[in-house]
């Protein structure tokens, strides 16, 4: 799980089965698929302090970098 400094933006990905990354811009109330993220078993995911950039690493993906939907 990656969380922005103010807790507003969160990013998660599946860690046992391949999945896209999902992002919430409202403290976890609703979640949107990060459409350009590949399906992967995500091992590490983080979001920058202001919630404008995601970085993630998976078993078959070296590094994914993206911008969360707003």
PDB file with SEQRES, HELIX, SHEET and CRYST1 records, atoms N, CA, C and O in Angstrom:
SEQRES   1 A   70  UNK UNK UNK UNK UNK UNK UNK UNK UNK UNK UNK UNK UNK          
SEQRES   2 A   70  UNK UNK UNK UNK UNK UNK UNK UNK UNK UNK UNK UNK UNK          
SEQRES   3 A   70  UNK UNK UNK UNK UNK UNK UNK UNK UNK UNK UNK UNK UNK          
SEQRES   4 A   70  UNK UNK UNK UNK UNK UNK UNK UNK UNK UNK UNK UNK UNK          
SEQRES   5 A   70  UNK UNK UNK UNK UNK UNK UNK UNK UNK UNK UNK UNK UNK          
SEQRES   6 A   70  UNK UNK UNK UNK UNK                                          
SHEET    1 AA1 4 UNK A   2  UNK A   3  0                                        
SHEET    2 AA1 4 UNK A  10  UNK A  13 -1                                        
SHEET    3 AA1 4 UNK A  21  UNK A  24 -1                                        
SHEET    4 AA1 4 UNK A  32  UNK A  33 -1                                        
SHEET    1 AA2 3 UNK A  42  UNK A  47  0                                        
SHEET    2 AA2 3 UNK A  54  UNK A  58 -1                                        
SHEET    3 AA2 3 UNK A  64  UNK A  66 -1                                        
CRYST1    1.000    1.000    1.000  90.00  90.00  90.00 P 1           1          
ATOM      1  N   UNK A   1       0.849  -1.184   0.000  1.00  0.00           N  
ATOM      2  CA  UNK A   1       0.000   0.000   0.000  1.00  0.00           C  
ATOM      3  C   UNK A   1       0.887   1.238   0.000  1.00  0.00           C  
ATOM      4  O   UNK A   1       1.836   1.336   0.778  1.00  0.00           O  
ATOM      5  N   UNK A   2       0.569   2.173  -0.875  1.00  0.00           N  
ATOM      6  CA  UNK A   2       1.234   3.472  -0.869  1.00  0.00           C  
ATOM      7  C   UNK A   2       0.221   4.531  -0.491  1.00  0.00           C  
ATOM      8  O   UNK A   2      -0.914   4.510  -0.966  1.00  0.00           O  
ATOM      9  N   UNK A   3       0.629   5.467   0.371  1.00  0.00           N  
ATOM     10  CA  UNK A   3      -0.293   6.510   0.860  1.00  0.00           C  
ATOM     11  C   UNK A   3       0.412   7.866   0.801  1.00  0.00           C  
ATOM     12  O   UNK A   3       1.556   8.002   1.235  1.00  0.00           O  
ATOM     13  N   UNK A   4      -0.283   8.862   0.260  1.00  0.00           N  
ATOM     14  CA  UNK A   4       0.272  10.223   0.233  1.00  0.00           C  
ATOM     15  C   UNK A   4       0.400  10.758   1.661  1.00  0.00           C  
ATOM     16  O   UNK A   4      -0.199  10.216   2.590  1.00  0.00           O  
ATOM     17  N   UNK A   5       1.174  11.811   1.825  1.00  0.00           N  
ATOM     18  CA  UNK A   5       1.417  12.357   3.165  1.00  0.00           C  
ATOM     19  C   UNK A   5       0.142  12.742   3.906  1.00  0.00           C  
ATOM     20  O   UNK A   5       0.058  12.563   5.121  1.00  0.00           O  
ATOM     21  N   UNK A   6      -0.860  13.272   3.187  1.00  0.00           N  
ATOM     22  CA  UNK A   6      -2.088  13.694   3.869  1.00  0.00           C  
ATOM     23  C   UNK A   6      -3.123  12.574   3.942  1.00  0.00           C  
ATOM     24  O   UNK A   6      -4.216  12.781   4.470  1.00  0.00           O  
ATOM     25  N   UNK A   7      -2.794  11.383   3.417  1.00  0.00           N  
ATOM     26  CA  UNK A   7      -3.698  10.243   3.486  1.00  0.00           C  
ATOM     27  C   UNK A   7      -4.830  10.266   2.481  1.00  0.00           C  
ATOM     28  O   UNK A   7      -5.677   9.373   2.487  1.00  0.00           O  
ATOM     29  N   UNK A   8      -4.861  11.259   1.627  1.00  0.00           N  
ATOM     30  CA  UNK A   8      -5.954  11.415   0.663  1.00  0.00           C  
ATOM     31  C   UNK A   8      -5.862  10.402  -0.475  1.00  0.00           C  
ATOM     32  O   UNK A   8      -6.875   9.834  -0.885  1.00  0.00           O  
ATOM     33  N   UNK A   9      -4.643  10.170  -0.990  1.00  0.00           N  
ATOM     34  CA  UNK A   9      -4.447   9.289  -2.146  1.00  0.00           C  
ATOM     35  C   UNK A   9      -3.762   8.005  -1.699  1.00  0.00           C  
ATOM     36  O   UNK A   9      -2.768   8.041  -0.974  1.00  0.00           O  
ATOM     37  N   UNK A  10      -4.308   6.853  -2.145  1.00  0.00           N  
ATOM     38  CA  UNK A  10      -3.759   5.545  -1.793  1.00  0.00           C  
ATOM     39  C   UNK A  10      -3.637   4.698  -3.046  1.00  0.00           C  
ATOM     40  O   UNK A  10      -4.422   4.855  -3.982  1.00  0.00           O  
ATOM     41  N   UNK A  11      -2.665   3.808  -3.073  1.00  0.00           N  
ATOM     42  CA  UNK A  11      -2.491   2.888  -4.192  1.00  0.00           C  
ATOM     43  C   UNK A  11      -2.219   1.494  -3.645  1.00  0.00           C  
ATOM     44  O   UNK A  11      -1.451   1.328  -2.697  1.00  0.00           O  
ATOM     45  N   UNK A  12      -2.858   0.488  -4.251  1.00  0.00           N  
ATOM     46  CA  UNK A  12      -2.671  -0.904  -3.836  1.00  0.00           C  
ATOM     47  C   UNK A  12      -2.560  -1.787  -5.077  1.00  0.00           C  
ATOM     48  O   UNK A  12      -3.003  -1.420  -6.166  1.00  0.00           O  
ATOM     49  N   UNK A  13      -1.966  -2.943  -4.887  1.00  0.00           N  
ATOM     50  CA  UNK A  13      -1.882  -3.952  -5.939  1.00  0.00           C  
ATOM     51  C   UNK A  13      -1.916  -5.326  -5.314  1.00  0.00           C  
ATOM     52  O   UNK A  13      -1.569  -5.492  -4.145  1.00  0.00           O  
ATOM     53  N   UNK A  14      -2.331  -6.311  -6.085  1.00  0.00           N  
ATOM     54  CA  UNK A  14      -2.415  -7.681  -5.576  1.00  0.00           C  
ATOM     55  C   UNK A  14      -1.035  -8.256  -5.298  1.00  0.00           C  
ATOM     56  O   UNK A  14      -0.103  -8.033  -6.071  1.00  0.00           O  
ATOM     57  N   UNK A  15      -0.897  -8.993  -4.202  1.00  0.00           N  
ATOM     58  CA  UNK A  15       0.406  -9.562  -3.879  1.00  0.00           C  
ATOM     59  C   UNK A  15       0.440 -11.088  -3.980  1.00  0.00           C  
ATOM     60  O   UNK A  15       1.505 -11.679  -3.799  1.00  0.00           O  
ATOM     61  N   UNK A  16      -0.688 -11.742  -4.262  1.00  0.00           N  
ATOM     62  CA  UNK A  16      -0.698 -13.190  -4.435  1.00  0.00           C  
ATOM     63  C   UNK A  16      -1.142 -13.614  -5.824  1.00  0.00           C  
ATOM     64  O   UNK A  16      -0.780 -14.694  -6.290  1.00  0.00           O  
ATOM     65  N   UNK A  17      -1.914 -12.781  -6.481  1.00  0.00           N  
ATOM     66  CA  UNK A  17      -2.350 -13.047  -7.852  1.00  0.00           C  
ATOM     67  C   UNK A  17      -2.130 -11.787  -8.678  1.00  0.00           C  
ATOM     68  O   UNK A  17      -2.163 -10.671  -8.160  1.00  0.00           O  
ATOM     69  N   UNK A  18      -1.908 -11.987  -9.961  1.00  0.00           N  
ATOM     70  CA  UNK A  18      -1.659 -10.854 -10.847  1.00  0.00           C  
ATOM     71  C   UNK A  18      -2.884  -9.944 -10.903  1.00  0.00           C  
ATOM     72  O   UNK A  18      -4.014 -10.416 -11.026  1.00  0.00           O  
ATOM     73  N   UNK A  19      -2.652  -8.659 -10.814  1.00  0.00           N  
ATOM     74  CA  UNK A  19      -3.738  -7.680 -10.886  1.00  0.00           C  
ATOM     75  C   UNK A  19      -3.181  -6.342 -11.350  1.00  0.00           C  
ATOM     76  O   UNK A  19      -1.969  -6.131 -11.382  1.00  0.00           O  
ATOM     77  N   UNK A  20      -4.075  -5.462 -11.702  1.00  0.00           N  
ATOM     78  CA  UNK A  20      -3.729  -4.067 -11.970  1.00  0.00           C  
ATOM     79  C   UNK A  20      -3.500  -3.369 -10.623  1.00  0.00           C  
ATOM     80  O   UNK A  20      -3.757  -3.942  -9.564  1.00  0.00           O  
ATOM     81  N   UNK A  21      -3.019  -2.143 -10.680  1.00  0.00           N  
ATOM     82  CA  UNK A  21      -2.928  -1.295  -9.495  1.00  0.00           C  
ATOM     83  C   UNK A  21      -4.258  -0.560  -9.369  1.00  0.00           C  
ATOM     84  O   UNK A  21      -4.841  -0.154 -10.374  1.00  0.00           O  
ATOM     85  N   UNK A  22      -4.733  -0.392  -8.156  1.00  0.00           N  
ATOM     86  CA  UNK A  22      -5.958   0.363  -7.901  1.00  0.00           C  
ATOM     87  C   UNK A  22      -5.620   1.564  -7.040  1.00  0.00           C  
ATOM     88  O   UNK A  22      -4.787   1.486  -6.138  1.00  0.00           O  
ATOM     89  N   UNK A  23      -6.290   2.698  -7.337  1.00  0.00           N  
ATOM     90  CA  UNK A  23      -5.988   3.964  -6.679  1.00  0.00           C  
ATOM     91  C   UNK A  23      -7.264   4.572  -6.116  1.00  0.00           C  
ATOM     92  O   UNK A  23      -8.319   4.535  -6.749  1.00  0.00           O  
ATOM     93  N   UNK A  24      -7.148   5.136  -4.907  1.00  0.00           N  
ATOM     94  CA  UNK A  24      -8.245   5.883  -4.300  1.00  0.00           C  
ATOM     95  C   UNK A  24      -7.778   7.315  -4.098  1.00  0.00           C  
ATOM     96  O   UNK A  24      -6.676   7.542  -3.600  1.00  0.00           O  
ATOM     97  N   UNK A  25      -8.602   8.282  -4.478  1.00  0.00           N  
ATOM     98  CA  UNK A  25      -8.282   9.700  -4.275  1.00  0.00           C  
ATOM     99  C   UNK A  25      -9.128  10.307  -3.165  1.00  0.00           C  
ATOM    100  O   UNK A  25      -9.120  11.520  -2.960  1.00  0.00           O  
ATOM    101  N   UNK A  26      -9.870   9.443  -2.439  1.00  0.00           N  
ATOM    102  CA  UNK A  26     -10.754   9.945  -1.382  1.00  0.00           C  
ATOM    103  C   UNK A  26     -10.626   9.126  -0.086  1.00  0.00           C  
ATOM    104  O   UNK A  26     -11.617   8.740   0.534  1.00  0.00           O  
ATOM    105  N   UNK A  27      -9.381   8.883   0.290  1.00  0.00           N  
ATOM    106  CA  UNK A  27      -9.066   8.183   1.534  1.00  0.00           C  
ATOM    107  C   UNK A  27      -9.644   6.770   1.611  1.00  0.00           C  
ATOM    108  O   UNK A  27      -9.967   6.284   2.694  1.00  0.00           O  
ATOM    109  N   UNK A  28      -9.773   6.115   0.455  1.00  0.00           N  
ATOM    110  CA  UNK A  28     -10.198   4.722   0.422  1.00  0.00           C  
ATOM    111  C   UNK A  28     -11.681   4.485   0.267  1.00  0.00           C  
ATOM    112  O   UNK A  28     -12.124   3.337   0.308  1.00  0.00           O  
ATOM    113  N   UNK A  29     -12.463   5.537   0.089  1.00  0.00           N  
ATOM    114  CA  UNK A  29     -13.911   5.366  -0.081  1.00  0.00           C  
ATOM    115  C   UNK A  29     -14.228   4.696  -1.409  1.00  0.00           C  
ATOM    116  O   UNK A  29     -15.024   3.759  -1.449  1.00  0.00           O  
ATOM    117  N   UNK A  30     -13.619   5.160  -2.498  1.00  0.00           N  
ATOM    118  CA  UNK A  30     -13.814   4.552  -3.813  1.00  0.00           C  
ATOM    119  C   UNK A  30     -12.448   4.241  -4.424  1.00  0.00           C  
ATOM    120  O   UNK A  30     -11.445   4.882  -4.108  1.00  0.00           O  
ATOM    121  N   UNK A  31     -12.435   3.239  -5.307  1.00  0.00           N  
ATOM    122  CA  UNK A  31     -11.190   2.799  -5.938  1.00  0.00           C  
ATOM    123  C   UNK A  31     -11.363   2.748  -7.442  1.00  0.00           C  
ATOM    124  O   UNK A  31     -12.403   2.315  -7.938  1.00  0.00           O  
ATOM    125  N   UNK A  32     -10.335   3.195  -8.179  1.00  0.00           N  
ATOM    126  CA  UNK A  32     -10.317   3.153  -9.641  1.00  0.00           C  
ATOM    127  C   UNK A  32      -9.129   2.323 -10.096  1.00  0.00           C  
ATOM    128  O   UNK A  32      -8.053   2.375  -9.499  1.00  0.00           O  
ATOM    129  N   UNK A  33      -9.336   1.552 -11.162  1.00  0.00           N  
ATOM    130  CA  UNK A  33      -8.232   0.806 -11.747  1.00  0.00           C  
ATOM    131  C   UNK A  33      -7.249   1.770 -12.396  1.00  0.00           C  
ATOM    132  O   UNK A  33      -7.655   2.684 -13.113  1.00  0.00           O  
ATOM    133  N   UNK A  34      -5.987   1.574 -12.153  1.00  0.00           N  
ATOM    134  CA  UNK A  34      -4.932   2.324 -12.831  1.00  0.00           C  
ATOM    135  C   UNK A  34      -4.778   1.682 -14.201  1.00  0.00           C  
ATOM    136  O   UNK A  34      -4.013   0.731 -14.367  1.00  0.00           O  
ATOM    137  N   UNK A  35      -5.512   2.208 -15.185  1.00  0.00           N  
ATOM    138  CA  UNK A  35      -5.702   1.540 -16.473  1.00  0.00           C  
ATOM    139  C   UNK A  35      -4.405   1.194 -17.196  1.00  0.00           C  
ATOM    140  O   UNK A  35      -4.332   0.153 -17.849  1.00  0.00           O  
ATOM    141  N   UNK A  36      -3.390   2.033 -17.097  1.00  0.00           N  
ATOM    142  CA  UNK A  36      -2.156   1.754 -17.834  1.00  0.00           C  
ATOM    143  C   UNK A  36      -1.185   0.852 -17.084  1.00  0.00           C  
ATOM    144  O   UNK A  36      -0.109   0.548 -17.597  1.00  0.00           O  
ATOM    145  N   UNK A  37      -1.545   0.420 -15.877  1.00  0.00           N  
ATOM    146  CA  UNK A  37      -0.666  -0.490 -15.146  1.00  0.00           C  
ATOM    147  C   UNK A  37      -0.824  -1.908 -15.694  1.00  0.00           C  
ATOM    148  O   UNK A  37      -1.935  -2.335 -16.006  1.00  0.00           O  
ATOM    149  N   UNK A  38       0.286  -2.636 -15.809  1.00  0.00           N  
ATOM    150  CA  UNK A  38       0.184  -4.010 -16.286  1.00  0.00           C  
ATOM    151  C   UNK A  38      -0.354  -4.924 -15.184  1.00  0.00           C  
ATOM    152  O   UNK A  38      -0.310  -4.574 -14.004  1.00  0.00           O  
ATOM    153  N   UNK A  39      -0.858  -6.087 -15.571  1.00  0.00           N  
ATOM    154  CA  UNK A  39      -1.192  -7.106 -14.580  1.00  0.00           C  
ATOM    155  C   UNK A  39       0.112  -7.666 -14.043  1.00  0.00           C  
ATOM    156  O   UNK A  39       0.982  -8.068 -14.816  1.00  0.00           O  
ATOM    157  N   UNK A  40       0.253  -7.696 -12.740  1.00  0.00           N  
ATOM    158  CA  UNK A  40       1.477  -8.203 -12.127  1.00  0.00           C  
ATOM    159  C   UNK A  40       1.183  -8.634 -10.699  1.00  0.00           C  
ATOM    160  O   UNK A  40       0.178  -8.238 -10.110  1.00  0.00           O  
ATOM    161  N   UNK A  41       2.066  -9.442 -10.158  1.00  0.00           N  
ATOM    162  CA  UNK A  41       2.060  -9.722  -8.724  1.00  0.00           C  
ATOM    163  C   UNK A  41       2.965  -8.645  -8.122  1.00  0.00           C  
ATOM    164  O   UNK A  41       4.189  -8.717  -8.237  1.00  0.00           O  
ATOM    165  N   UNK A  42       2.357  -7.655  -7.487  1.00  0.00           N  
ATOM    166  CA  UNK A  42       3.080  -6.472  -7.018  1.00  0.00           C  
ATOM    167  C   UNK A  42       3.760  -6.760  -5.693  1.00  0.00           C  
ATOM    168  O   UNK A  42       3.118  -7.220  -4.749  1.00  0.00           O  
ATOM    169  N   UNK A  43       5.054  -6.493  -5.619  1.00  0.00           N  
ATOM    170  CA  UNK A  43       5.839  -6.725  -4.409  1.00  0.00           C  
ATOM    171  C   UNK A  43       6.124  -5.442  -3.637  1.00  0.00           C  
ATOM    172  O   UNK A  43       6.376  -5.478  -2.433  1.00  0.00           O  
ATOM    173  N   UNK A  44       6.085  -4.323  -4.326  1.00  0.00           N  
ATOM    174  CA  UNK A  44       6.369  -3.039  -3.688  1.00  0.00           C  
ATOM    175  C   UNK A  44       5.578  -1.962  -4.412  1.00  0.00           C  
ATOM    176  O   UNK A  44       5.528  -1.934  -5.642  1.00  0.00           O  
ATOM    177  N   UNK A  45       4.969  -1.088  -3.649  1.00  0.00           N  
ATOM    178  CA  UNK A  45       4.219   0.016  -4.254  1.00  0.00           C  
ATOM    179  C   UNK A  45       4.330   1.229  -3.344  1.00  0.00           C  
ATOM    180  O   UNK A  45       4.253   1.109  -2.122  1.00  0.00           O  
ATOM    181  N   UNK A  46       4.510   2.383  -3.940  1.00  0.00           N  
ATOM    182  CA  UNK A  46       4.594   3.617  -3.150  1.00  0.00           C  
ATOM    183  C   UNK A  46       4.001   4.752  -3.967  1.00  0.00           C  
ATOM    184  O   UNK A  46       3.862   4.667  -5.187  1.00  0.00           O  
ATOM    185  N   UNK A  47       3.664   5.792  -3.271  1.00  0.00           N  
ATOM    186  CA  UNK A  47       3.105   6.986  -3.896  1.00  0.00           C  
ATOM    187  C   UNK A  47       3.854   8.181  -3.308  1.00  0.00           C  
ATOM    188  O   UNK A  47       4.189   8.177  -2.124  1.00  0.00           O  
ATOM    189  N   UNK A  48       4.115   9.187  -4.112  1.00  0.00           N  
ATOM    190  CA  UNK A  48       4.897  10.310  -3.591  1.00  0.00           C  
ATOM    191  C   UNK A  48       4.082  11.124  -2.582  1.00  0.00           C  
ATOM    192  O   UNK A  48       2.885  10.898  -2.405  1.00  0.00           O  
ATOM    193  N   UNK A  49       4.741  12.057  -1.936  1.00  0.00           N  
ATOM    194  CA  UNK A  49       4.135  12.767  -0.802  1.00  0.00           C  
ATOM    195  C   UNK A  49       2.857  13.507  -1.150  1.00  0.00           C  
ATOM    196  O   UNK A  49       1.951  13.585  -0.320  1.00  0.00           O  
ATOM    197  N   UNK A  50       2.757  14.062  -2.374  1.00  0.00           N  
ATOM    198  CA  UNK A  50       1.543  14.808  -2.720  1.00  0.00           C  
ATOM    199  C   UNK A  50       0.542  13.977  -3.539  1.00  0.00           C  
ATOM    200  O   UNK A  50      -0.468  14.509  -3.999  1.00  0.00           O  
ATOM    201  N   UNK A  51       0.816  12.682  -3.721  1.00  0.00           N  
ATOM    202  CA  UNK A  51      -0.140  11.792  -4.365  1.00  0.00           C  
ATOM    203  C   UNK A  51      -0.226  11.909  -5.871  1.00  0.00           C  
ATOM    204  O   UNK A  51      -1.231  11.511  -6.461  1.00  0.00           O  
ATOM    205  N   UNK A  52       0.810  12.451  -6.513  1.00  0.00           N  
ATOM    206  CA  UNK A  52       0.743  12.663  -7.964  1.00  0.00           C  
ATOM    207  C   UNK A  52       1.538  11.652  -8.777  1.00  0.00           C  
ATOM    208  O   UNK A  52       1.513  11.709 -10.006  1.00  0.00           O  
ATOM    209  N   UNK A  53       2.242  10.729  -8.130  1.00  0.00           N  
ATOM    210  CA  UNK A  53       3.037   9.755  -8.865  1.00  0.00           C  
ATOM    211  C   UNK A  53       3.097   8.437  -8.101  1.00  0.00           C  
ATOM    212  O   UNK A  53       3.250   8.412  -6.880  1.00  0.00           O  
ATOM    213  N   UNK A  54       2.972   7.336  -8.854  1.00  0.00           N  
ATOM    214  CA  UNK A  54       3.038   5.987  -8.289  1.00  0.00           C  
ATOM    215  C   UNK A  54       4.279   5.304  -8.836  1.00  0.00           C  
ATOM    216  O   UNK A  54       4.604   5.451 -10.014  1.00  0.00           O  
ATOM    217  N   UNK A  55       4.971   4.560  -7.989  1.00  0.00           N  
ATOM    218  CA  UNK A  55       6.048   3.682  -8.426  1.00  0.00           C  
ATOM    219  C   UNK A  55       5.795   2.314  -7.814  1.00  0.00           C  
ATOM    220  O   UNK A  55       5.468   2.207  -6.632  1.00  0.00           O  
ATOM    221  N   UNK A  56       5.946   1.260  -8.625  1.00  0.00           N  
ATOM    222  CA  UNK A  56       5.691  -0.085  -8.136  1.00  0.00           C  
ATOM    223  C   UNK A  56       6.605  -1.074  -8.814  1.00  0.00           C  
ATOM    224  O   UNK A  56       7.023  -0.868  -9.953  1.00  0.00           O  
ATOM    225  N   UNK A  57       6.918  -2.149  -8.115  1.00  0.00           N  
ATOM    226  CA  UNK A  57       7.720  -3.229  -8.666  1.00  0.00           C  
ATOM    227  C   UNK A  57       7.003  -4.548  -8.467  1.00  0.00           C  
ATOM    228  O   UNK A  57       6.367  -4.774  -7.438  1.00  0.00           O  
ATOM    229  N   UNK A  58       7.109  -5.414  -9.457  1.00  0.00           N  
ATOM    230  CA  UNK A  58       6.443  -6.706  -9.380  1.00  0.00           C  
ATOM    231  C   UNK A  58       7.359  -7.835  -9.778  1.00  0.00           C  
ATOM    232  O   UNK A  58       8.508  -7.615 -10.161  1.00  0.00           O  
ATOM    233  N   UNK A  59       6.839  -9.064  -9.684  1.00  0.00           N  
ATOM    234  CA  UNK A  59       7.632 -10.240 -10.031  1.00  0.00           C  
ATOM    235  C   UNK A  59       8.120 -10.218 -11.470  1.00  0.00           C  
ATOM    236  O   UNK A  59       9.281 -10.533 -11.732  1.00  0.00           O  
ATOM    237  N   UNK A  60       7.262  -9.855 -12.395  1.00  0.00           N  
ATOM    238  CA  UNK A  60       7.632  -9.875 -13.808  1.00  0.00           C  
ATOM    239  C   UNK A  60       7.789  -8.470 -14.389  1.00  0.00           C  
ATOM    240  O   UNK A  60       8.129  -8.320 -15.563  1.00  0.00           O  
ATOM    241  N   UNK A  61       7.546  -7.450 -13.581  1.00  0.00           N  
ATOM    242  CA  UNK A  61       7.656  -6.057 -14.005  1.00  0.00           C  
ATOM    243  C   UNK A  61       8.824  -5.438 -13.236  1.00  0.00           C  
ATOM    244  O   UNK A  61       8.845  -5.483 -12.006  1.00  0.00           O  
ATOM    245  N   UNK A  62       9.782  -4.870 -13.939  1.00  0.00           N  
ATOM    246  CA  UNK A  62      10.903  -4.279 -13.212  1.00  0.00           C  
ATOM    247  C   UNK A  62      10.433  -3.086 -12.391  1.00  0.00           C  
ATOM    248  O   UNK A  62      10.521  -3.104 -11.164  1.00  0.00           O  
ATOM    249  N   UNK A  63       9.932  -2.046 -13.062  1.00  0.00           N  
ATOM    250  CA  UNK A  63       9.390  -0.874 -12.355  1.00  0.00           C  
ATOM    251  C   UNK A  63       8.270  -0.289 -13.200  1.00  0.00           C  
ATOM    252  O   UNK A  63       8.412  -0.116 -14.410  1.00  0.00           O  
ATOM    253  N   UNK A  64       7.152   0.013 -12.545  1.00  0.00           N  
ATOM    254  CA  UNK A  64       6.049   0.718 -13.183  1.00  0.00           C  
ATOM    255  C   UNK A  64       5.999   2.098 -12.544  1.00  0.00           C  
ATOM    256  O   UNK A  64       6.066   2.209 -11.320  1.00  0.00           O  
ATOM    257  N   UNK A  65       5.883   3.146 -13.343  1.00  0.00           N  
ATOM    258  CA  UNK A  65       5.707   4.515 -12.854  1.00  0.00           C  
ATOM    259  C   UNK A  65       4.493   5.092 -13.572  1.00  0.00           C  
ATOM    260  O   UNK A  65       4.387   5.000 -14.795  1.00  0.00           O  
ATOM    261  N   UNK A  66       3.579   5.687 -12.812  1.00  0.00           N  
ATOM    262  CA  UNK A  66       2.385   6.249 -13.415  1.00  0.00           C  
ATOM    263  C   UNK A  66       1.826   7.406 -12.610  1.00  0.00           C  
ATOM    264  O   UNK A  66       2.295   7.707 -11.513  1.00  0.00           O  
ATOM    265  N   UNK A  67       0.829   8.038 -13.168  1.00  0.00           N  
ATOM    266  CA  UNK A  67       0.123   9.150 -12.532  1.00  0.00           C  
ATOM    267  C   UNK A  67      -1.269   8.675 -12.157  1.00  0.00           C  
ATOM    268  O   UNK A  67      -1.997   8.192 -13.024  1.00  0.00           O  
ATOM    269  N   UNK A  68      -1.670   8.797 -10.889  1.00  0.00           N  
ATOM    270  CA  UNK A  68      -3.004   8.342 -10.483  1.00  0.00           C  
ATOM    271  C   UNK A  68      -4.106   9.112 -11.189  1.00  0.00           C  
ATOM    272  O   UNK A  68      -3.949  10.297 -11.484  1.00  0.00           O  
ATOM    273  N   UNK A  69      -5.233   8.436 -11.464  1.00  0.00           N  
ATOM    274  CA  UNK A  69      -6.379   9.163 -12.021  1.00  0.00           C  
ATOM    275  C   UNK A  69      -6.926  10.144 -10.991  1.00  0.00           C  
ATOM    276  O   UNK A  69      -6.808   9.912  -9.788  1.00  0.00           O  
ATOM    277  N   UNK A  70      -7.515  11.222 -11.450  1.00  0.00           N  
ATOM    278  CA  UNK A  70      -8.069  12.211 -10.511  1.00  0.00           C  
ATOM    279  C   UNK A  70      -9.573  12.198 -10.568  1.00  0.00           C  
ATOM    280  O   UNK A  70     -10.225  12.959  -9.852  1.00  0.00           O  
TER     281      UNK A  70                                                      
END                                                                             
